[in-house]
XYZ file of C-alpha atoms in Angstrom:
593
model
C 0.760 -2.424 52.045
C 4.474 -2.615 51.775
C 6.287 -3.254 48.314
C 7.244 -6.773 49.225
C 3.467 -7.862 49.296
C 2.144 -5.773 46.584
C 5.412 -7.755 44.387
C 3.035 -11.045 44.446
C 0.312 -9.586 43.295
C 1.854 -7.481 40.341
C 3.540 -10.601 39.372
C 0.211 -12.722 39.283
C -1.509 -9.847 36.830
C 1.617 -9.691 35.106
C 1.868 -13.613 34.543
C -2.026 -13.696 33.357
C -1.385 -11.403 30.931
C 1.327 -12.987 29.375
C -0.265 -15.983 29.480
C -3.587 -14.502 28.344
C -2.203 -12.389 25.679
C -0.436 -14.733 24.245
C -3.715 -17.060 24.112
C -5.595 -14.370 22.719
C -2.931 -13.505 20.435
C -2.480 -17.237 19.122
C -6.577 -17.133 18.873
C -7.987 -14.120 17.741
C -5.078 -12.270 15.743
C -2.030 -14.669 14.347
C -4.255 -15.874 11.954
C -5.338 -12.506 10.509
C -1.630 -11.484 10.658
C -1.150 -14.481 8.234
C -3.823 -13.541 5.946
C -3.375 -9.895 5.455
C 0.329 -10.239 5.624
C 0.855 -12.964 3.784
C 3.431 -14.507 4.600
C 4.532 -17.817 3.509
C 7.591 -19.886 4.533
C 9.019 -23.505 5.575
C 7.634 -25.292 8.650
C 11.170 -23.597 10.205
C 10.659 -20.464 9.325
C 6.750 -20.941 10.753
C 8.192 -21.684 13.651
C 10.137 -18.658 13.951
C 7.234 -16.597 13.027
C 5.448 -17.921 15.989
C 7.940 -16.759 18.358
C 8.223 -13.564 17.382
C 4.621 -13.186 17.478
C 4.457 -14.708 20.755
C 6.894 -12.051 22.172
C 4.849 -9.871 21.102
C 1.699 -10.813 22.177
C 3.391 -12.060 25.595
C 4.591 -7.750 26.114
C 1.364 -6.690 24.708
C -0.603 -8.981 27.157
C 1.771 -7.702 30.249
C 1.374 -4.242 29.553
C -2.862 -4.947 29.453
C -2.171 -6.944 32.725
C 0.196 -4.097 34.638
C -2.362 -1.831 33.707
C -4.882 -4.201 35.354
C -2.668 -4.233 38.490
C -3.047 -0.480 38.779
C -6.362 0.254 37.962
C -7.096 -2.970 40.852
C -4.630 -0.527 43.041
C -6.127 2.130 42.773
C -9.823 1.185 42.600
C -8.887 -1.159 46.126
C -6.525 1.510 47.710
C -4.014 -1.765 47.654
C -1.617 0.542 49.320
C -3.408 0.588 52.474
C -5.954 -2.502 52.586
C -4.282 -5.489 53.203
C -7.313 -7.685 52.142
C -7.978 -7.152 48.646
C -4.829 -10.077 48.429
C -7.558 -12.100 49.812
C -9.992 -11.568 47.226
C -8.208 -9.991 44.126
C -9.289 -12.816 40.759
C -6.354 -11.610 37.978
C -6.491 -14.753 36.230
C -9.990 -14.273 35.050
C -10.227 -10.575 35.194
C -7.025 -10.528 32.669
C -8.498 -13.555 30.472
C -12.075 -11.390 30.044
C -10.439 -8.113 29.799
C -8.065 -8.588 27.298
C -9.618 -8.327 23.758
C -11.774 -5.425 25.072
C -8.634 -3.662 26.214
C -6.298 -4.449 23.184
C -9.191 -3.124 20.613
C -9.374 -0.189 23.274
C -5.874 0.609 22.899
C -6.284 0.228 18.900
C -8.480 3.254 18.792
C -6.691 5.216 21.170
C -3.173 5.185 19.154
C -5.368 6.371 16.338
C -6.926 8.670 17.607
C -3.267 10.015 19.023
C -2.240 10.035 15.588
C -4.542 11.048 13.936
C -6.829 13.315 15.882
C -9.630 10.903 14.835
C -11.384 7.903 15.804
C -11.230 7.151 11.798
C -14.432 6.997 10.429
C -17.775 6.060 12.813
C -17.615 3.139 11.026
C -14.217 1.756 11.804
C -15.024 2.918 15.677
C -18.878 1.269 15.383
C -16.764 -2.246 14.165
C -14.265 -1.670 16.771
C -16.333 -1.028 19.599
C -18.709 -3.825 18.274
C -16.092 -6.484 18.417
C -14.633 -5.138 21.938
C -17.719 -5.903 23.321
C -18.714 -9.096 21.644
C -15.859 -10.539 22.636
C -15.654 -9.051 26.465
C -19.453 -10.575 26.792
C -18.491 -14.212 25.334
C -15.633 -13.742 27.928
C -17.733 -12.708 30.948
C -20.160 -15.816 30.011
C -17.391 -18.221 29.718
C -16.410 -16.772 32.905
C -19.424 -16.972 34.624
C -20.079 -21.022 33.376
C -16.249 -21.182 34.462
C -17.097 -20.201 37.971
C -20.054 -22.343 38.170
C -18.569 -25.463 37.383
C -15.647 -25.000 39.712
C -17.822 -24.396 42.757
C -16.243 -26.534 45.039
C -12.534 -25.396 43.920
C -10.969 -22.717 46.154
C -9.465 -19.721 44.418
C -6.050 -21.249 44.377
C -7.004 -24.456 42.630
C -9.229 -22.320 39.898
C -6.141 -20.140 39.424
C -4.133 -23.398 38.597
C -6.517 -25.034 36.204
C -6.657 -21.894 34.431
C -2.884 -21.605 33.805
C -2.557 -24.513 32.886
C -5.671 -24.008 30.233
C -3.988 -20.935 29.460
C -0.665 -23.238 28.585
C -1.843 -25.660 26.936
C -4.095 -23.878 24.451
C -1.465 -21.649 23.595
C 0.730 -25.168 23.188
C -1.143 -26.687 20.822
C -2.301 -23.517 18.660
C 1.070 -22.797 18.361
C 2.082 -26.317 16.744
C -1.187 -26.297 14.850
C -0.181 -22.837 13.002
C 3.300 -24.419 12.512
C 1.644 -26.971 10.556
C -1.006 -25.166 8.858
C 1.716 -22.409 7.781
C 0.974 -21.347 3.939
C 3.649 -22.890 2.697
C 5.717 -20.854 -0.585
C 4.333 -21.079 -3.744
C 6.533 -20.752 -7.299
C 9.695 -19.768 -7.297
C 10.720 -16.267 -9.094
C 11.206 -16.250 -12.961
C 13.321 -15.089 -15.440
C 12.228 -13.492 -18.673
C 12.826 -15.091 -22.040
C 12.867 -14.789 -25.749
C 9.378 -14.563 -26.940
C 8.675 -15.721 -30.555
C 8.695 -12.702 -33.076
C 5.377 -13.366 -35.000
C 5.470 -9.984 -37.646
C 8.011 -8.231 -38.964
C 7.155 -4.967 -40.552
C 6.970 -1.284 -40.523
C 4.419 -1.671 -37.270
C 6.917 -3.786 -35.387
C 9.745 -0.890 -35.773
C 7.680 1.490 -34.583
C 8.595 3.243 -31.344
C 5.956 3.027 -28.113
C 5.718 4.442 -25.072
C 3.761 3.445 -22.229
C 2.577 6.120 -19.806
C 1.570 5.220 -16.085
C -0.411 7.460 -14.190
C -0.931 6.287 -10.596
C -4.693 7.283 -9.720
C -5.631 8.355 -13.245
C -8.978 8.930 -13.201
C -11.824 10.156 -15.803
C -13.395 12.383 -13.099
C -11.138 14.706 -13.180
C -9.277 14.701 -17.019
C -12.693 14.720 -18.639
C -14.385 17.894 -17.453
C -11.316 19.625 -18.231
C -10.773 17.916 -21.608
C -14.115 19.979 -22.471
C -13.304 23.060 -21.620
C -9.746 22.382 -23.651
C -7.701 22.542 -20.771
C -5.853 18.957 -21.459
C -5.446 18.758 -25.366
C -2.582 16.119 -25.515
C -5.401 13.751 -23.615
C -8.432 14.851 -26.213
C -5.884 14.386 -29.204
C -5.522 11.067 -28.120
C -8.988 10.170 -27.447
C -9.394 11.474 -30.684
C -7.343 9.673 -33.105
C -7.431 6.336 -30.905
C -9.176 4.703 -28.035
C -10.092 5.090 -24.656
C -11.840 3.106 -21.488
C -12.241 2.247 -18.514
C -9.527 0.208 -16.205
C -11.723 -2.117 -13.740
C -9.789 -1.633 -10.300
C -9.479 -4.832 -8.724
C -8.863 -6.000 -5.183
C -10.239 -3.009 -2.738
C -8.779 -0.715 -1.105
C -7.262 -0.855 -4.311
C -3.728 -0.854 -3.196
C -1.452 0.559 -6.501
C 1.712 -1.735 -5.953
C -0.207 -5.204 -5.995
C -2.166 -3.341 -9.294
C 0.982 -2.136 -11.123
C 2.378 -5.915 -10.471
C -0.465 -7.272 -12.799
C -0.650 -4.670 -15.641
C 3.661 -4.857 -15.786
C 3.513 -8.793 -15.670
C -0.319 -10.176 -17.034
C -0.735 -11.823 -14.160
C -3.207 -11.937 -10.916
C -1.238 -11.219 -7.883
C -1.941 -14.934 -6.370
C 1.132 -15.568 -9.334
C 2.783 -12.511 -8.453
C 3.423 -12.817 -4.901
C 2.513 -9.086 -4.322
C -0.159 -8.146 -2.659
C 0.237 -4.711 -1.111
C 2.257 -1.691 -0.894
C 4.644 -2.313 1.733
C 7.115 -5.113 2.452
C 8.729 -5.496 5.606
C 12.447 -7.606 5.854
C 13.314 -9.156 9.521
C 16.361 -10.866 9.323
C 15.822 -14.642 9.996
C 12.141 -14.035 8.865
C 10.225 -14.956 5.538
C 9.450 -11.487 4.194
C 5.862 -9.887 4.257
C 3.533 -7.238 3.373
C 2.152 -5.144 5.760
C -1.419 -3.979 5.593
C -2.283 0.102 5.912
C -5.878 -1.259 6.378
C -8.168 -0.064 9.119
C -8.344 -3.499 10.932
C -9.446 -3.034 14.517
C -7.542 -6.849 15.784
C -4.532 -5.784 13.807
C -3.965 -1.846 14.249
C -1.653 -2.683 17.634
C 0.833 -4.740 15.611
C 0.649 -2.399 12.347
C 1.163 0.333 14.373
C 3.996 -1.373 16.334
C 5.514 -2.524 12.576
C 4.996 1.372 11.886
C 6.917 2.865 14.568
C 9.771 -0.204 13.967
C 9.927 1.053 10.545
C 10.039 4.879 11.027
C 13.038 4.163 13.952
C 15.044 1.960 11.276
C 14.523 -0.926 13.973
C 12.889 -3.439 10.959
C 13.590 -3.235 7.152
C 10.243 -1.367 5.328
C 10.557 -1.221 1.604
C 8.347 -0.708 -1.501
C 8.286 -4.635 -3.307
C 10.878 -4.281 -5.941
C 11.901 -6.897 -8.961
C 12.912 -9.523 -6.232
C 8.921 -9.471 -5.018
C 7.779 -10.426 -8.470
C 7.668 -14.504 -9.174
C 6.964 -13.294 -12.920
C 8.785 -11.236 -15.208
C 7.687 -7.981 -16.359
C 6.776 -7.034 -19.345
C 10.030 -4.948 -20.174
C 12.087 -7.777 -19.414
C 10.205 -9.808 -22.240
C 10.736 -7.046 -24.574
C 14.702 -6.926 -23.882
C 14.668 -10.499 -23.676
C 13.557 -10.632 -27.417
C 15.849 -7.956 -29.222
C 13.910 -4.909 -28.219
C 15.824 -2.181 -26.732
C 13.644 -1.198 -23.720
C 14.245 1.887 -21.327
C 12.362 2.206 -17.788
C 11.726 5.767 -15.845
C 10.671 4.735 -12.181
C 8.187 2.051 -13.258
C 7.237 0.204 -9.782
C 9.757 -3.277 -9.853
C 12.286 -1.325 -11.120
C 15.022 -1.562 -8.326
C 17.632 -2.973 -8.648
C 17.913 -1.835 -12.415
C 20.447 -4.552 -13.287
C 19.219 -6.962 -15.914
C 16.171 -5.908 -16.502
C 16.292 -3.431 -19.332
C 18.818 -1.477 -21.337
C 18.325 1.781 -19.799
C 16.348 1.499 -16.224
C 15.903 4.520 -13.687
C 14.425 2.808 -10.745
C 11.199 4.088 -9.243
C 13.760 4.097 -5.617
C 15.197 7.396 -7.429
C 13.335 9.355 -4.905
C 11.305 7.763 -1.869
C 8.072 9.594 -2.287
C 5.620 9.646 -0.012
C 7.332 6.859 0.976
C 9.542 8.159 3.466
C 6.770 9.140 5.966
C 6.335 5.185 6.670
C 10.516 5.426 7.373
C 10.764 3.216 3.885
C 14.360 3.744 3.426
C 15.836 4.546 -0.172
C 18.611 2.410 -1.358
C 22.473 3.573 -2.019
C 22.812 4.799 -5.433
C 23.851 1.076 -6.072
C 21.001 -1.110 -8.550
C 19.115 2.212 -9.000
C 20.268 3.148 -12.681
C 21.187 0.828 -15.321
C 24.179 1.063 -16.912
C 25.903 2.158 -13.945
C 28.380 4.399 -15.978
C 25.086 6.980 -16.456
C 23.945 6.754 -12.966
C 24.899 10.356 -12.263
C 23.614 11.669 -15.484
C 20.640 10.206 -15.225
C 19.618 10.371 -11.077
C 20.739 14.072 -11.509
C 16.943 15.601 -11.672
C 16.336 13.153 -8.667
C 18.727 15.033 -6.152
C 17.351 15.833 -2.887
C 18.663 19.255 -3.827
C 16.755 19.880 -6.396
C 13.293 21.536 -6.291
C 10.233 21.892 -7.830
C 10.626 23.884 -10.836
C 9.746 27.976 -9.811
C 7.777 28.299 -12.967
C 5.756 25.088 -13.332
C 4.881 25.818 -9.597
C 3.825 29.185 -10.187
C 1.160 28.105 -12.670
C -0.212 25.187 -10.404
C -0.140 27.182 -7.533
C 0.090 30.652 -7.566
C -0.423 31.665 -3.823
C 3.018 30.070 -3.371
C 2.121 29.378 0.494
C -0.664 28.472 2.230
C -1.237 27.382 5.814
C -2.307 23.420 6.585
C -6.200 23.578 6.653
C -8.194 22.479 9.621
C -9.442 19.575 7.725
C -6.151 18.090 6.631
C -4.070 15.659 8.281
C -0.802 16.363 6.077
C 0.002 19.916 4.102
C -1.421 20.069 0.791
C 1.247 22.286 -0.313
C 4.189 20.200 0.750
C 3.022 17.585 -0.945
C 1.912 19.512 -4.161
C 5.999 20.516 -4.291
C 7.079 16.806 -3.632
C 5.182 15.605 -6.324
C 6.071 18.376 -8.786
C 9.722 17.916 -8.215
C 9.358 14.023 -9.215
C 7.009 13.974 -11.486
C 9.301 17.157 -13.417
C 12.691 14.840 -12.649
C 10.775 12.021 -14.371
C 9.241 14.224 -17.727
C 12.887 15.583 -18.203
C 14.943 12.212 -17.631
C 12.779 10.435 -19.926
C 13.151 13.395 -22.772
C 16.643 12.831 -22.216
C 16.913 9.497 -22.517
C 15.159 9.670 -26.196
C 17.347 12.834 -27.231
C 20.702 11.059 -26.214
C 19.663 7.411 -27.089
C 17.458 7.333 -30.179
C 17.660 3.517 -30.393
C 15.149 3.517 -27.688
C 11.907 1.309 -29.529
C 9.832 1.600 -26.111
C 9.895 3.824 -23.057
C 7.750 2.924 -19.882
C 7.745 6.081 -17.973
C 5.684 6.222 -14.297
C 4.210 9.316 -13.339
C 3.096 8.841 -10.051
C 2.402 12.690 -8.438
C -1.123 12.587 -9.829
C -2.434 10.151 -7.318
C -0.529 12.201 -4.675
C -2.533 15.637 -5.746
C -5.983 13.921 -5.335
C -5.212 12.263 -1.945
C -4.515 15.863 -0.713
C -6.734 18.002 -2.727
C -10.015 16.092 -3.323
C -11.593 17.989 -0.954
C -11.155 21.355 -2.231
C -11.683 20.383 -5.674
C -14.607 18.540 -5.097
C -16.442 19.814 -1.895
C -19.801 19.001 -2.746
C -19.283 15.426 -2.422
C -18.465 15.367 1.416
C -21.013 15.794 4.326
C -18.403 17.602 6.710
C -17.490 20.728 3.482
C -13.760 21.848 4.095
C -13.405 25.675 4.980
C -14.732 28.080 1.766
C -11.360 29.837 2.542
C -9.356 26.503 1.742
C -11.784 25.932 -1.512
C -10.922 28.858 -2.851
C -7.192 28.408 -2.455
C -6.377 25.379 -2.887
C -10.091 24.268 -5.344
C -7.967 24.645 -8.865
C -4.847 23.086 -7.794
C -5.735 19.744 -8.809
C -7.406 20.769 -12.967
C -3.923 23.125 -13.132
C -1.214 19.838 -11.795
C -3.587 17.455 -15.026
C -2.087 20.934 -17.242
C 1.302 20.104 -16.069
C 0.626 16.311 -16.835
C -0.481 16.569 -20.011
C 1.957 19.474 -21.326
C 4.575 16.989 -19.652
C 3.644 14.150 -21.707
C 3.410 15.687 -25.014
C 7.164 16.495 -24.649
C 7.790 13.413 -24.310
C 6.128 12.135 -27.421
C 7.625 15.102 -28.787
C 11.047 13.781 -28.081
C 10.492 10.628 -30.538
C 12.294 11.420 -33.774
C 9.048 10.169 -35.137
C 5.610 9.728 -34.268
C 4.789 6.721 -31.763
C 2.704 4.517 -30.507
C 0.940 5.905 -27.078
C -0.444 3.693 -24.561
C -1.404 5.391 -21.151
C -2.922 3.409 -18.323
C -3.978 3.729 -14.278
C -4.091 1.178 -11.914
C -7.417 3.015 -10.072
C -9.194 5.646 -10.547
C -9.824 8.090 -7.258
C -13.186 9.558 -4.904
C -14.360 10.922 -2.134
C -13.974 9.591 1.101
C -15.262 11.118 3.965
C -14.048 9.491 6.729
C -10.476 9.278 4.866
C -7.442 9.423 6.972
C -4.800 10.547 6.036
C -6.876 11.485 2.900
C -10.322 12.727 1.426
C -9.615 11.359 -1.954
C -8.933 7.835 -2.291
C -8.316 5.140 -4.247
C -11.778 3.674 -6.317
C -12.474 2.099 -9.498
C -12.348 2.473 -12.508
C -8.827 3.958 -13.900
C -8.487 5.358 -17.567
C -6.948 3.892 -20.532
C -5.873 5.828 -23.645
C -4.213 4.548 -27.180
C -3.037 5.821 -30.178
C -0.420 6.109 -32.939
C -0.100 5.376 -36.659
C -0.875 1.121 -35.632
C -3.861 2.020 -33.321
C -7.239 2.264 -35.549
C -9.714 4.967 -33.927
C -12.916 3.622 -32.630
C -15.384 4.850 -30.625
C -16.893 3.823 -27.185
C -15.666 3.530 -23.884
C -13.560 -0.207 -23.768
C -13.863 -2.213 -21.189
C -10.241 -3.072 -19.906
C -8.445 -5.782 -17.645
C -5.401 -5.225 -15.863
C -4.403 -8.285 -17.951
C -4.888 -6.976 -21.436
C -1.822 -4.438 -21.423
C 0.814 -6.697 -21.950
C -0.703 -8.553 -24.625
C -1.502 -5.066 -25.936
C 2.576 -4.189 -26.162
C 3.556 -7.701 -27.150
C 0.719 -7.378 -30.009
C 2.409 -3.764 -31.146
C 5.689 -5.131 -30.937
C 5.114 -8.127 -32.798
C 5.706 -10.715 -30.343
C 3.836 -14.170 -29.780
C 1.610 -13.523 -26.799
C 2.942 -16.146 -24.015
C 0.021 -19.238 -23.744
C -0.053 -18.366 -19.553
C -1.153 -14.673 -20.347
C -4.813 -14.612 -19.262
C -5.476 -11.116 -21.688
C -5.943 -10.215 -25.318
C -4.758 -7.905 -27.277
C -6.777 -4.528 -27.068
C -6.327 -3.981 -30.854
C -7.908 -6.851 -32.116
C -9.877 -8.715 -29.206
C -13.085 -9.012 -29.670
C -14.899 -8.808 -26.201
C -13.492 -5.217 -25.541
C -16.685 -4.381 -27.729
C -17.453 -0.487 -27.177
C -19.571 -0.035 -24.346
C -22.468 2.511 -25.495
């Protein structure tokens, strides 16, 4: 068949699948975009939402219905029999085949990427939906047929464009109109009423982050006395456990409600990546494994890696509530940050703030860019000083790798989908730059009455190393070769963590206040990809100083009870919106036997 007939037939598979995709699009997958990105706007920004989306769901659906065209080509030799124009159906073939195809697709990019089809669950949900939804579509089809009996193939054609248009009509304007609309505005920190004044109030505090700090690991090596800054503490204070809330357990929506006090419904973060389009309200995109939404995620990905769309980490202009720091400066306390999520831009918020954009992290490998040097240190006139540990340049120290890792190099095991060792040096270098910039800071500024310092390499290490250091807990054992290589990285990097922060609290001219939290703890995962550990619940929390009374017992502990907790040690009236209590004197954190 000559191009100039095959051209009407392309066209028709190619017009049913932008119609059809962007039906199915409207249907089956805006609204979940919605939900797990949450976005939120003005009825005019709603309606720019929806045509982006339906661009996108228009290219999708003509790249399902080209591929339609061909396989129809090639299954009917179209080249060469001039009748299958006579009896070719790509209105219906295209509105059936769709879902089944997109979900198909879903699994394949994975798979591409990832060298797996991500868990037999995920696939088993994937494949269950595909078909689901390609058997409602056969049956609607087949009633479809029925009742047009005594239409010929053109007229059925017509009534289902025009079904096709007019659904996609009227979903459209119903989203418009059922668009989550923006909730409170962002706030400003104020003065908060000084309720003690006494030797307790002056003394100095520092609050200690560790993303993915988890009891699994620190307390087997606490009893072999392998970690004794975290047993001192335990001992002449309290510990417990940090309830994880809101699986997968995503750190940046966690770290938004221990900094602030609040659930993330008030603090308008909900995940770990942010994506800026300009003319768009700004969302969150989800790393979930969500069969419907792994096209556009993975579409948002490659956007993001090509600098095509905006991907950051939420920063202070995410948060509708101020964090705690802010309150603290607000009220006469001279606060310093060290790469504290929120941090960026550093302006305003603190006396001394190092934002957490320093370095990108892990970060960069989902082409989240990192900022100028402008907003990332506060004041400006130490930005140098202070970002100098930071530099790309620099490395992880020779000798603190030497003692986590004394093999030096080690080929990428079978089993992993990153290196293990890169990732071991990545996190050493930042977690190093952020131990000596904060021992700076309190050498050079001993005004400082509370440091918040982020150490976030920890969660890093058991993403990557889980596996060797815990092989019994998977079904599918990594290679004994890898175990015994890589097995004691993860006990030796808690050595450099806890050596690491007692130089900080060394650093104090006298001795502080200690308050060390995690926003999850971390397990096995078997079908994990990129990772074998991941995130779980519960986290740790540790306490002590000459204002913290030892008790024993594991404490039970909300995200929501660590600012009340500082406030409380820094003398400050507890604002009336703050759903937590004080840890030192609230009652229902009763030891847990």
């Amino acid at each position: 068949m000559s191009l100039m007939r095959l051209l009407p037939i392309m066209w028709k598979f190619l017009r049913d699948g932008i119609l059809w995709g962007l039906v199915w699009g409207l249907v089956f997958i805006a609204p979940d975009m919605v939900h797990t990105h949450y976005m939120v706007g003005t009825h005019a920004e709603a309606m720019k939402v929806v045509a982006v989306m339906s661009l996108v769901f228009a290219a999708l659906g003509a790249g399902i219905g080209f591929g339609l065209f061909v396989l129809a080509a090639i299954y009917r030799r179209l080249a060469s029999d001039a009748s299958l124009s006579r009896v070719a159906t790509p209105s219906l073939a295209t509105a059936v085949l769709i879902p089944g195809i997109y979900v198909a697709v879903g699994a394949g990019i994975y798979f591409w990427k990832f060298r797996t089809i991500g868990g037999a669950g995920w696939y088993q949900r994937a494949a269950l939906l595909a078909i689901a939804v390609t058997i409602a579509g056969a049956l609607a089809a087949a009633v479809f047929l029925w009742l047009t009996k005594s239409k010929t193939r053109s007229e059925r054609e017509r009534i289902l464009t025009i079904a096709a248009c007019s659904i996609a009509v009227v979903v459209a304007v119903v989203f418009v109109m059922r668009f989550p609309s923006p909730g409170r505005r962002g706030q400003t920190a104020h003065a908060l009423e000084r309720i003690a004044s006494g030797e307790r109030e002056k003394r100095k505090l520092i609050v200690i982050a560790i993303d993915g700090g988890t009891w699994h690991v620190i307390s087997p090596l606490m009893a072999k006395g392998r970690l004794p800054t975290f047993a001192s503490i335990i001992r002449n204070g309290v510990h417990g456990d940090v309830k994880a809330l809101w699986p997968p357990y995503w750190s940046i929506a966690a770290w938004g409600a221990i900094t602030t006090g609040h659930p993330r419904e008030d603090v308008g973060v909900f995940g770990d990546i942010q994506v800026r389009i300009p003319g768009l309200p700004a969302f969150q995109s989800p790393m979930d494994l969500e069969p419907r939404l792994l096209n556009i995620t993975t579409i948002e990905y490659l956007l993001a890696s090509r600098r095509m769309i905006r991907a950051e980490v939420p920063d202070r202009r995410s948060l509708k509530v101020p964090p705690v720091w802010e309150m603290l400066d607000r009220s006469g306390i001279e606060t310093a940050v060290v790469r504290f999520n929120f941090s960026y831009p550093a302006t305003g918020q603190a006396k001394i703030v190092v934002s957490n954009l320093a370095l990108a992290d892990v970060w960069g490998l989902l082409g989240v860019d990192v900022p100028d040097k402008s907003g990332l240190v506060e004041p400006a006139s130490r930005r140098d000083e202070l970002l100098a540990e930071f530099s790309r340049e620099k490395k992880a120290d020779s000798a603190d790798l030497a003692k986590v890792f004394p093999l030096g190099k080690w080929p990428k095991p079978e089993d992993a989908t990153l290196n293990p060792v890169g990732g071991l040096r990545g996190a050493l270098h930042f977690d190093f730059a952020t131990f000596t910039t904060a021992s700076h800071l309190l050498e050079t500024d001993p005004e400082i009455e509370v440091l918040f310092v982020h150490i976030g390499g920890v969660d890093t290490i058991e993403h990557m190393f889980w596996q060797y250091r815990f092989p019994g807990e998977f079904k599918h054992k990594p290679a004994e070769k890898d175990v015994a290589a890589l097995g004691e990285v993860m006990d030796r990097y808690m050595e450099f963590i806890d050596s690491g922060i007692a130089k900080m609290i060394g650093s104090f001219s006298a001795t502080p206040n200690v308050l060390i939290v995690s926003d999850h703890g971390q397990a096995a995962r078997e079908d994990g990809v990129p990772f074998k550990g991941w995130h779980a619940s519960p986290g740790i929390f540790l306490a002590a100083g000459p204002d913290i009374a030892p008790r024993a017992g594991l404490l039970g502990v909300s995200y929501y009870d660590i600012v009340p907790t500082i406030l409380d040690l820094k003398g400050l009236r507890k604002p009336a919106e703050l759903r937590g209590q004080s840890l030192l004197r609230d009652a229902r954190t009763c030891c847990q036997q």
